[in-house]
Amino acid sequence: MKTYFNIRYEFDKKRVHESIAERLTQPGSDYICVADGVIMNTANRDSGYLEIINGGLLTICDSGYVPLYIKWIYGEKFEQYCGSEIFYDIIASRKYRMIFLGTQQATLDGLKSELVKINSDVKDMTFYELPFCKVTEFDYPAIAEMIEKDGADIVWIALG
């Protein structure tokens, strides 16, 4: 993993998956950031945000422009590994139990019906709608308890 534009990007797909597998052998939790050019810009204007972006297990590049900038400025060639790609790759790997949180139930139901076509194990995984409310109104202990009881290795969260 190397730092470009103050963000610790991992461009090597194999290393991304090795890092995830290795991290899951240890207790505790972690997160992966998916950063495009807007995230890069925001992170470089807000030190707290940059700390969050760089504080996780790794950051993957969700932009075609960032690798282009790296090539122009640093002379190094990389390809993006966008969020939808890593999502598909992890689902298709059939290695992990996952839980899917966020968005509306109709969207989650549609997602589940499509993901089952890629990985039949998904039919037995949890798809849970989170309420649209202020962050302070979430029942974090109940959500955490649900995740713990589920035993998921990976938690996917739809933020928008």
Tab-separated table of N, CA and C in Angstrom:
chain	number	residue	atom	x	y	z
A	1	MET	N	0.850	-1.160	0.000
A	1	MET	CA	0.000	0.000	0.000
A	1	MET	C	0.908	1.239	0.000
A	2	LYS	N	0.547	2.176	-0.861
A	2	LYS	CA	1.321	3.408	-0.965
A	2	LYS	C	0.397	4.607	-0.785
A	3	THR	N	0.991	5.702	-0.414
A	3	THR	CA	0.211	6.910	-0.189
A	3	THR	C	0.329	7.842	-1.391
A	4	TYR	N	-0.830	8.225	-1.915
A	4	TYR	CA	-0.917	9.201	-2.992
A	4	TYR	C	-1.973	10.221	-2.592
A	5	PHE	N	-1.629	11.480	-2.743
A	5	PHE	CA	-2.551	12.563	-2.388
A	5	PHE	C	-3.027	12.410	-0.945
A	6	ASN	N	-2.103	11.972	-0.083
A	6	ASN	CA	-2.318	11.794	1.359
A	6	ASN	C	-3.244	10.635	1.721
A	7	ILE	N	-3.618	9.803	0.773
A	7	ILE	CA	-4.491	8.658	1.039
A	7	ILE	C	-3.711	7.365	0.807
A	8	ARG	N	-3.852	6.432	1.753
A	8	ARG	CA	-3.179	5.127	1.654
A	8	ARG	C	-4.014	4.196	0.769
A	9	TYR	N	-3.770	4.261	-0.516
A	9	TYR	CA	-4.511	3.431	-1.474
A	9	TYR	C	-3.876	2.056	-1.615
A	10	GLU	N	-4.729	1.047	-1.771
A	10	GLU	CA	-4.273	-0.282	-2.164
A	10	GLU	C	-4.881	-0.561	-3.530
A	11	PHE	N	-4.020	-0.699	-4.531
A	11	PHE	CA	-4.482	-0.947	-5.889
A	11	PHE	C	-4.405	-2.415	-6.286
A	12	ASP	N	-3.651	-3.209	-5.559
A	12	ASP	CA	-3.447	-4.612	-5.887
A	12	ASP	C	-4.653	-5.430	-5.400
A	13	LYS	N	-5.453	-5.932	-6.325
A	13	LYS	CA	-6.671	-6.667	-5.975
A	13	LYS	C	-6.360	-7.893	-5.121
A	14	LYS	N	-5.311	-8.598	-5.469
A	14	LYS	CA	-4.935	-9.786	-4.708
A	14	LYS	C	-4.605	-9.398	-3.274
A	15	ARG	N	-3.872	-8.326	-3.102
A	15	ARG	CA	-3.493	-7.868	-1.758
A	15	ARG	C	-4.720	-7.398	-0.970
A	16	VAL	N	-5.695	-6.799	-1.643
A	16	VAL	CA	-6.939	-6.400	-0.972
A	16	VAL	C	-7.592	-7.625	-0.345
A	17	HIS	N	-7.722	-8.697	-1.125
A	17	HIS	CA	-8.382	-9.904	-0.629
A	17	HIS	C	-7.538	-10.626	0.420
A	18	GLU	N	-6.245	-10.612	0.269
A	18	GLU	CA	-5.373	-11.191	1.293
A	18	GLU	C	-5.497	-10.415	2.604
A	19	SER	N	-5.572	-9.105	2.513
A	19	SER	CA	-5.707	-8.263	3.712
A	19	SER	C	-7.020	-8.539	4.433
A	20	ILE	N	-8.087	-8.696	3.669
A	20	ILE	CA	-9.390	-8.999	4.269
A	20	ILE	C	-9.339	-10.358	4.959
A	21	ALA	N	-8.851	-11.365	4.262
A	21	ALA	CA	-8.785	-12.723	4.822
A	21	ALA	C	-7.920	-12.745	6.084
A	22	GLU	N	-6.790	-12.075	6.034
A	22	GLU	CA	-5.894	-12.022	7.190
A	22	GLU	C	-6.559	-11.307	8.368
A	23	ARG	N	-7.229	-10.197	8.094
A	23	ARG	CA	-7.876	-9.424	9.159
A	23	ARG	C	-8.969	-10.229	9.844
A	24	LEU	N	-9.670	-11.049	9.084
A	24	LEU	CA	-10.765	-11.835	9.645
A	24	LEU	C	-10.297	-12.992	10.520
A	25	THR	N	-9.009	-13.254	10.549
A	25	THR	CA	-8.472	-14.287	11.448
A	25	THR	C	-8.242	-13.734	12.846
A	26	GLN	N	-8.389	-12.429	13.019
A	26	GLN	CA	-8.128	-11.762	14.294
A	26	GLN	C	-9.430	-11.242	14.888
A	27	PRO	N	-9.490	-11.152	16.215
A	27	PRO	CA	-10.699	-10.581	16.819
A	27	PRO	C	-10.801	-9.084	16.541
A	28	GLY	N	-12.001	-8.566	16.684
A	28	GLY	CA	-12.211	-7.133	16.499
A	28	GLY	C	-12.800	-6.820	15.142
A	29	SER	N	-12.836	-5.548	14.843
A	29	SER	CA	-13.447	-5.108	13.591
A	29	SER	C	-12.551	-4.096	12.892
A	30	ASP	N	-12.894	-3.809	11.660
A	30	ASP	CA	-12.146	-2.860	10.846
A	30	ASP	C	-13.050	-2.400	9.726
A	31	TYR	N	-12.554	-1.547	8.866
A	31	TYR	CA	-13.350	-1.077	7.740
A	31	TYR	C	-12.462	-0.782	6.552
A	32	ILE	N	-13.114	-0.780	5.395
A	32	ILE	CA	-12.450	-0.448	4.143
A	32	ILE	C	-13.129	0.791	3.584
A	33	CYS	N	-12.347	1.744	3.153
A	33	CYS	CA	-12.905	2.933	2.507
A	33	CYS	C	-12.820	2.769	0.999
A	34	VAL	N	-13.802	3.291	0.332
A	34	VAL	CA	-13.847	3.298	-1.120
A	34	VAL	C	-13.800	4.763	-1.518
A	35	ALA	N	-12.663	5.196	-2.056
A	35	ALA	CA	-12.436	6.624	-2.274
A	35	ALA	C	-12.307	6.975	-3.748
A	36	ASP	N	-13.138	7.908	-4.171
A	36	ASP	CA	-13.043	8.462	-5.519
A	36	ASP	C	-12.398	9.842	-5.431
A	37	GLY	N	-12.437	10.587	-6.499
A	37	GLY	CA	-11.826	11.910	-6.523
A	37	GLY	C	-12.478	12.883	-5.571
A	38	VAL	N	-13.786	12.790	-5.390
A	38	VAL	CA	-14.483	13.678	-4.456
A	38	VAL	C	-14.041	13.389	-3.026
A	39	ILE	N	-13.939	12.113	-2.676
A	39	ILE	CA	-13.461	11.731	-1.344
A	39	ILE	C	-12.031	12.231	-1.147
A	40	MET	N	-11.193	12.058	-2.158
A	40	MET	CA	-9.812	12.522	-2.073
A	40	MET	C	-9.776	14.021	-1.810
A	41	ASN	N	-10.573	14.780	-2.533
A	41	ASN	CA	-10.634	16.224	-2.371
A	41	ASN	C	-11.118	16.599	-0.965
A	42	THR	N	-12.200	15.976	-0.535
A	42	THR	CA	-12.758	16.266	0.785
A	42	THR	C	-11.759	15.918	1.887
A	43	ALA	N	-11.124	14.766	1.774
A	43	ALA	CA	-10.161	14.329	2.783
A	43	ALA	C	-8.978	15.285	2.896
A	44	ASN	N	-8.590	15.874	1.789
A	44	ASN	CA	-7.456	16.795	1.830
A	44	ASN	C	-7.845	18.196	2.303
A	45	ARG	N	-9.128	18.433	2.472
A	45	ARG	CA	-9.607	19.712	3.004
A	45	ARG	C	-10.042	19.598	4.465
A	46	ASP	N	-10.209	18.358	4.940
A	46	ASP	CA	-10.709	18.123	6.290
A	46	ASP	C	-9.836	17.049	6.939
A	47	SER	N	-8.981	17.442	7.853
A	47	SER	CA	-8.018	16.512	8.452
A	47	SER	C	-8.715	15.387	9.227
A	48	GLY	N	-9.853	15.664	9.829
A	48	GLY	CA	-10.593	14.619	10.534
A	48	GLY	C	-11.111	13.558	9.587
A	49	TYR	N	-11.586	14.008	8.444
A	49	TYR	CA	-12.082	13.091	7.412
A	49	TYR	C	-10.929	12.258	6.851
A	50	LEU	N	-9.789	12.901	6.617
A	50	LEU	CA	-8.604	12.194	6.130
A	50	LEU	C	-8.182	11.116	7.126
A	51	GLU	N	-8.286	11.425	8.394
A	51	GLU	CA	-7.935	10.454	9.428
A	51	GLU	C	-8.860	9.232	9.360
A	52	ILE	N	-10.132	9.458	9.099
A	52	ILE	CA	-11.082	8.345	8.956
A	52	ILE	C	-10.739	7.521	7.719
A	53	ILE	N	-10.475	8.183	6.604
A	53	ILE	CA	-10.139	7.475	5.357
A	53	ILE	C	-8.901	6.604	5.544
A	54	ASN	N	-7.893	7.130	6.219
A	54	ASN	CA	-6.646	6.393	6.406
A	54	ASN	C	-6.638	5.510	7.647
A	55	GLY	N	-7.703	5.544	8.435
A	55	GLY	CA	-7.719	4.796	9.681
A	55	GLY	C	-8.201	3.369	9.568
A	56	GLY	N	-8.734	3.009	8.433
A	56	GLY	CA	-9.251	1.662	8.251
A	56	GLY	C	-8.184	0.684	7.810
A	57	LEU	N	-8.626	-0.502	7.500
A	57	LEU	CA	-7.730	-1.563	7.030
A	57	LEU	C	-7.015	-1.122	5.759
A	58	LEU	N	-7.789	-0.571	4.843
A	58	LEU	CA	-7.218	-0.071	3.593
A	58	LEU	C	-8.240	0.788	2.874
A	59	THR	N	-7.790	1.454	1.840
A	59	THR	CA	-8.658	2.254	0.986
A	59	THR	C	-8.465	1.788	-0.446
A	60	ILE	N	-9.582	1.496	-1.108
A	60	ILE	CA	-9.498	1.144	-2.519
A	60	ILE	C	-9.924	2.347	-3.350
A	61	CYS	N	-9.504	2.361	-4.588
A	61	CYS	CA	-9.744	3.495	-5.478
A	61	CYS	C	-10.990	3.267	-6.324
A	62	ASP	N	-11.961	4.153	-6.146
A	62	ASP	CA	-13.237	4.053	-6.859
A	62	ASP	C	-13.330	5.135	-7.933
A	63	SER	N	-12.218	5.397	-8.576
A	63	SER	CA	-12.171	6.480	-9.554
A	63	SER	C	-11.262	6.111	-10.712
A	64	GLY	N	-11.665	6.471	-11.893
A	64	GLY	CA	-10.787	6.308	-13.047
A	64	GLY	C	-9.803	7.453	-13.149
A	65	TYR	N	-10.146	8.578	-12.518
A	65	TYR	CA	-9.286	9.762	-12.601
A	65	TYR	C	-8.082	9.696	-11.673
A	66	VAL	N	-8.245	9.162	-10.481
A	66	VAL	CA	-7.121	9.106	-9.538
A	66	VAL	C	-5.943	8.332	-10.132
A	67	PRO	N	-6.144	7.138	-10.716
A	67	PRO	CA	-5.001	6.467	-11.349
A	67	PRO	C	-4.384	7.287	-12.488
A	68	LEU	N	-5.218	8.032	-13.195
A	68	LEU	CA	-4.707	8.889	-14.264
A	68	LEU	C	-3.817	9.990	-13.690
A	69	TYR	N	-4.255	10.613	-12.598
A	69	TYR	CA	-3.441	11.650	-11.937
A	69	TYR	C	-2.127	11.061	-11.439
A	70	ILE	N	-2.200	9.855	-10.867
A	70	ILE	CA	-0.985	9.197	-10.366
A	70	ILE	C	-0.019	8.934	-11.515
A	71	LYS	N	-0.552	8.502	-12.635
A	71	LYS	CA	0.307	8.258	-13.800
A	71	LYS	C	0.963	9.554	-14.258
A	72	TRP	N	0.197	10.639	-14.343
A	72	TRP	CA	0.743	11.919	-14.810
A	72	TRP	C	1.768	12.491	-13.831
A	73	ILE	N	1.479	12.395	-12.547
A	73	ILE	CA	2.331	13.041	-11.552
A	73	ILE	C	3.484	12.147	-11.107
A	74	TYR	N	3.215	10.871	-10.859
A	74	TYR	CA	4.223	9.964	-10.302
A	74	TYR	C	4.802	8.996	-11.334
A	75	GLY	N	4.180	8.913	-12.500
A	75	GLY	CA	4.665	8.007	-13.529
A	75	GLY	C	4.394	6.543	-13.231
A	76	GLU	N	3.453	6.264	-12.340
A	76	GLU	CA	3.118	4.889	-11.971
A	76	GLU	C	1.725	4.561	-12.504
A	77	LYS	N	1.572	3.324	-12.985
A	77	LYS	CA	0.290	2.937	-13.595
A	77	LYS	C	-0.486	2.002	-12.675
A	78	PHE	N	-1.728	2.388	-12.392
A	78	PHE	CA	-2.634	1.580	-11.586
A	78	PHE	C	-4.011	1.595	-12.224
A	79	GLU	N	-4.822	0.611	-11.836
A	79	GLU	CA	-6.221	0.589	-12.239
A	79	GLU	C	-7.073	0.745	-10.991
A	80	GLN	N	-8.236	1.316	-11.179
A	80	GLN	CA	-9.158	1.436	-10.054
A	80	GLN	C	-9.673	0.057	-9.664
A	81	TYR	N	-10.084	-0.076	-8.418
A	81	TYR	CA	-10.788	-1.267	-7.951
A	81	TYR	C	-12.018	-0.727	-7.238
A	82	CYS	N	-13.049	-0.501	-8.005
A	82	CYS	CA	-14.206	0.233	-7.496
A	82	CYS	C	-15.031	-0.605	-6.519
A	83	GLY	N	-15.866	0.105	-5.761
A	83	GLY	CA	-16.684	-0.528	-4.736
A	83	GLY	C	-17.562	-1.640	-5.263
A	84	SER	N	-18.164	-1.433	-6.429
A	84	SER	CA	-19.039	-2.476	-6.976
A	84	SER	C	-18.241	-3.720	-7.369
A	85	GLU	N	-17.000	-3.534	-7.796
A	85	GLU	CA	-16.152	-4.680	-8.152
A	85	GLU	C	-15.792	-5.511	-6.929
A	86	ILE	N	-15.343	-4.842	-5.871
A	86	ILE	CA	-14.961	-5.598	-4.670
A	86	ILE	C	-16.197	-6.271	-4.078
A	87	PHE	N	-17.333	-5.587	-4.133
A	87	PHE	CA	-18.591	-6.163	-3.653
A	87	PHE	C	-18.888	-7.460	-4.409
A	88	TYR	N	-18.862	-7.402	-5.727
A	88	TYR	CA	-19.120	-8.581	-6.559
A	88	TYR	C	-18.099	-9.683	-6.263
A	89	ASP	N	-16.830	-9.316	-6.212
A	89	ASP	CA	-15.776	-10.315	-6.005
A	89	ASP	C	-15.930	-11.042	-4.671
A	90	ILE	N	-16.276	-10.299	-3.632
A	90	ILE	CA	-16.432	-10.920	-2.315
A	90	ILE	C	-17.679	-11.798	-2.278
A	91	ILE	N	-18.774	-11.322	-2.859
A	91	ILE	CA	-19.988	-12.147	-2.917
A	91	ILE	C	-19.697	-13.439	-3.680
A	92	ALA	N	-19.071	-13.315	-4.840
A	92	ALA	CA	-18.802	-14.476	-5.696
A	92	ALA	C	-17.794	-15.441	-5.083
A	93	SER	N	-16.946	-14.976	-4.184
A	93	SER	CA	-15.920	-15.849	-3.595
A	93	SER	C	-16.509	-16.942	-2.706
A	94	ARG	N	-17.704	-16.698	-2.170
A	94	ARG	CA	-18.384	-17.660	-1.298
A	94	ARG	C	-17.554	-18.044	-0.079
A	95	LYS	N	-16.713	-17.121	0.385
A	95	LYS	CA	-15.842	-17.393	1.528
A	95	LYS	C	-16.403	-16.885	2.851
A	96	TYR	N	-17.348	-15.945	2.802
A	96	TYR	CA	-17.716	-15.228	4.012
A	96	TYR	C	-19.221	-15.214	4.253
A	97	ARG	N	-19.566	-15.175	5.523
A	97	ARG	CA	-20.942	-14.883	5.906
A	97	ARG	C	-21.039	-13.362	5.977
A	98	MET	N	-22.102	-12.799	5.399
A	98	MET	CA	-22.247	-11.355	5.324
A	98	MET	C	-23.619	-10.927	5.811
A	99	ILE	N	-23.701	-9.661	6.193
A	99	ILE	CA	-24.966	-9.049	6.547
A	99	ILE	C	-25.054	-7.746	5.761
A	100	PHE	N	-26.240	-7.407	5.312
A	100	PHE	CA	-26.455	-6.247	4.460
A	100	PHE	C	-27.386	-5.283	5.186
A	101	LEU	N	-26.908	-4.092	5.479
A	101	LEU	CA	-27.658	-3.111	6.259
A	101	LEU	C	-27.864	-1.835	5.472
A	102	GLY	N	-29.021	-1.200	5.717
A	102	GLY	CA	-29.254	0.116	5.147
A	102	GLY	C	-30.281	0.091	4.035
A	103	THR	N	-30.504	1.221	3.447
A	103	THR	CA	-31.437	1.470	2.350
A	103	THR	C	-32.847	0.976	2.698
A	104	GLN	N	-33.722	0.908	1.727
A	104	GLN	CA	-35.115	0.506	1.958
A	104	GLN	C	-35.284	-0.988	1.717
A	105	GLN	N	-36.264	-1.576	2.386
A	105	GLN	CA	-36.447	-3.023	2.311
A	105	GLN	C	-36.678	-3.508	0.881
A	106	ALA	N	-37.421	-2.744	0.089
A	106	ALA	CA	-37.656	-3.151	-1.307
A	106	ALA	C	-36.330	-3.255	-2.070
A	107	THR	N	-35.436	-2.324	-1.818
A	107	THR	CA	-34.111	-2.358	-2.464
A	107	THR	C	-33.316	-3.551	-1.964
A	108	LEU	N	-33.357	-3.804	-0.665
A	108	LEU	CA	-32.654	-4.962	-0.102
A	108	LEU	C	-33.201	-6.274	-0.660
A	109	ASP	N	-34.515	-6.352	-0.795
A	109	ASP	CA	-35.122	-7.563	-1.354
A	109	ASP	C	-34.672	-7.785	-2.794
A	110	GLY	N	-34.615	-6.709	-3.583
A	110	GLY	CA	-34.143	-6.814	-4.962
A	110	GLY	C	-32.679	-7.206	-5.022
A	111	LEU	N	-31.881	-6.622	-4.129
A	111	LEU	CA	-30.466	-6.956	-4.061
A	111	LEU	C	-30.284	-8.433	-3.732
A	112	LYS	N	-31.025	-8.897	-2.749
A	112	LYS	CA	-30.914	-10.300	-2.347
A	112	LYS	C	-31.251	-11.231	-3.509
A	113	SER	N	-32.319	-10.929	-4.233
A	113	SER	CA	-32.713	-11.814	-5.335
A	113	SER	C	-31.651	-11.863	-6.430
A	114	GLU	N	-30.931	-10.771	-6.626
A	114	GLU	CA	-29.848	-10.766	-7.624
A	114	GLU	C	-28.585	-11.443	-7.096
A	115	LEU	N	-28.264	-11.217	-5.821
A	115	LEU	CA	-27.036	-11.797	-5.256
A	115	LEU	C	-27.125	-13.313	-5.120
A	116	VAL	N	-28.316	-13.838	-4.898
A	116	VAL	CA	-28.502	-15.293	-4.818
A	116	VAL	C	-28.096	-15.960	-6.131
A	117	LYS	N	-28.213	-15.246	-7.232
A	117	LYS	CA	-27.807	-15.782	-8.533
A	117	LYS	C	-26.288	-15.943	-8.618
A	118	ILE	N	-25.566	-15.138	-7.853
A	118	ILE	CA	-24.098	-15.181	-7.837
A	118	ILE	C	-23.590	-16.146	-6.771
A	119	ASN	N	-24.297	-16.157	-5.631
A	119	ASN	CA	-23.867	-16.954	-4.487
A	119	ASN	C	-25.122	-17.435	-3.764
A	120	SER	N	-25.464	-18.700	-3.901
A	120	SER	CA	-26.701	-19.226	-3.314
A	120	SER	C	-26.713	-19.149	-1.786
A	121	ASP	N	-25.562	-19.044	-1.154
A	121	ASP	CA	-25.498	-18.917	0.306
A	121	ASP	C	-26.161	-17.628	0.795
A	122	VAL	N	-26.266	-16.649	-0.070
A	122	VAL	CA	-26.827	-15.353	0.299
A	122	VAL	C	-28.283	-15.483	0.763
A	123	LYS	N	-28.983	-16.508	0.304
A	123	LYS	CA	-30.404	-16.663	0.675
A	123	LYS	C	-30.582	-16.771	2.183
A	124	ASP	N	-29.565	-17.232	2.903
A	124	ASP	CA	-29.640	-17.401	4.352
A	124	ASP	C	-28.965	-16.260	5.121
A	125	MET	N	-28.626	-15.194	4.435
A	125	MET	CA	-27.972	-14.057	5.086
A	125	MET	C	-28.989	-12.956	5.391
A	126	THR	N	-28.637	-12.103	6.330
A	126	THR	CA	-29.538	-11.053	6.804
A	126	THR	C	-29.464	-9.806	5.934
A	127	PHE	N	-30.627	-9.310	5.571
A	127	PHE	CA	-30.786	-8.043	4.857
A	127	PHE	C	-31.701	-7.191	5.736
A	128	TYR	N	-31.163	-6.122	6.322
A	128	TYR	CA	-31.900	-5.375	7.333
A	128	TYR	C	-31.973	-3.893	6.979
A	129	GLU	N	-33.184	-3.402	6.899
A	129	GLU	CA	-33.404	-1.988	6.597
A	129	GLU	C	-33.087	-1.149	7.837
A	130	LEU	N	-32.271	-0.145	7.653
A	130	LEU	CA	-31.996	0.803	8.738
A	130	LEU	C	-32.895	2.014	8.561
A	131	PRO	N	-33.344	2.599	9.656
A	131	PRO	CA	-34.241	3.746	9.535
A	131	PRO	C	-33.521	4.972	8.999
A	132	PHE	N	-34.258	5.807	8.278
A	132	PHE	CA	-33.728	7.101	7.871
A	132	PHE	C	-33.996	8.053	9.021
A	133	CYS	N	-32.964	8.340	9.780
A	133	CYS	CA	-33.103	9.210	10.946
A	133	CYS	C	-31.762	9.863	11.255
A	134	LYS	N	-31.760	10.712	12.246
A	134	LYS	CA	-30.517	11.350	12.673
A	134	LYS	C	-29.608	10.295	13.291
A	135	VAL	N	-28.322	10.485	13.150
A	135	VAL	CA	-27.335	9.550	13.683
A	135	VAL	C	-27.556	9.326	15.179
A	136	THR	N	-27.949	10.361	15.891
A	136	THR	CA	-28.163	10.263	17.335
A	136	THR	C	-29.396	9.445	17.701
A	137	GLU	N	-30.249	9.155	16.722
A	137	GLU	CA	-31.476	8.409	16.986
A	137	GLU	C	-31.342	6.902	16.721
A	138	PHE	N	-30.213	6.467	16.194
A	138	PHE	CA	-30.008	5.042	15.950
A	138	PHE	C	-29.908	4.294	17.272
A	139	ASP	N	-30.394	3.081	17.269
A	139	ASP	CA	-30.246	2.202	18.429
A	139	ASP	C	-29.004	1.338	18.174
A	140	TYR	N	-27.835	1.924	18.388
A	140	TYR	CA	-26.572	1.252	18.095
A	140	TYR	C	-26.398	-0.062	18.857
A	141	PRO	N	-26.731	-0.101	20.150
A	141	PRO	CA	-26.575	-1.387	20.854
A	141	PRO	C	-27.414	-2.503	20.235
A	142	ALA	N	-28.641	-2.205	19.821
A	142	ALA	CA	-29.494	-3.235	19.207
A	142	ALA	C	-28.935	-3.686	17.863
A	143	ILE	N	-28.431	-2.745	17.079
A	143	ILE	CA	-27.850	-3.092	15.775
A	143	ILE	C	-26.602	-3.951	15.980
A	144	ALA	N	-25.756	-3.549	16.938
A	144	ALA	CA	-24.541	-4.318	17.232
A	144	ALA	C	-24.887	-5.731	17.706
A	145	GLU	N	-25.910	-5.841	18.549
A	145	GLU	CA	-26.334	-7.153	19.039
A	145	GLU	C	-26.828	-8.034	17.893
A	146	MET	N	-27.587	-7.430	16.968
A	146	MET	CA	-28.088	-8.179	15.815
A	146	MET	C	-26.912	-8.699	14.973
A	147	ILE	N	-25.909	-7.868	14.746
A	147	ILE	CA	-24.737	-8.265	13.963
A	147	ILE	C	-23.984	-9.381	14.677
A	148	GLU	N	-23.790	-9.229	15.978
A	148	GLU	CA	-23.093	-10.265	16.759
A	148	GLU	C	-23.835	-11.600	16.689
A	149	LYS	N	-25.148	-11.575	16.869
A	149	LYS	CA	-25.945	-12.809	16.825
A	149	LYS	C	-25.893	-13.452	15.442
A	150	ASP	N	-25.834	-12.613	14.415
A	150	ASP	CA	-25.794	-13.114	13.042
A	150	ASP	C	-24.498	-13.874	12.770
A	151	GLY	N	-23.406	-13.409	13.357
A	151	GLY	CA	-22.106	-14.057	13.146
A	151	GLY	C	-21.459	-13.700	11.816
A	152	ALA	N	-21.878	-12.591	11.224
A	152	ALA	CA	-21.339	-12.171	9.923
A	152	ALA	C	-19.846	-11.865	10.011
A	153	ASP	N	-19.134	-12.252	8.977
A	153	ASP	CA	-17.724	-11.893	8.841
A	153	ASP	C	-17.599	-10.477	8.285
A	154	ILE	N	-18.490	-10.144	7.361
A	154	ILE	CA	-18.441	-8.858	6.667
A	154	ILE	C	-19.794	-8.188	6.768
A	155	VAL	N	-19.786	-6.906	7.083
A	155	VAL	CA	-20.996	-6.101	7.165
A	155	VAL	C	-20.961	-5.103	6.018
A	156	TRP	N	-21.953	-5.158	5.137
A	156	TRP	CA	-22.082	-4.194	4.050
A	156	TRP	C	-23.110	-3.148	4.475
A	157	ILE	N	-22.765	-1.889	4.355
A	157	ILE	CA	-23.660	-0.817	4.776
A	157	ILE	C	-23.912	0.112	3.613
A	158	ALA	N	-25.185	0.301	3.290
A	158	ALA	CA	-25.583	1.252	2.246
A	158	ALA	C	-25.779	2.603	2.933
A	159	LEU	N	-24.972	3.572	2.572
A	159	LEU	CA	-25.031	4.876	3.223
A	159	LEU	C	-25.961	5.852	2.513
A	160	GLY	N	-26.359	5.547	1.319
A	160	GLY	CA	-27.173	6.510	0.590
A	160	GLY	C	-28.411	5.888	0.014
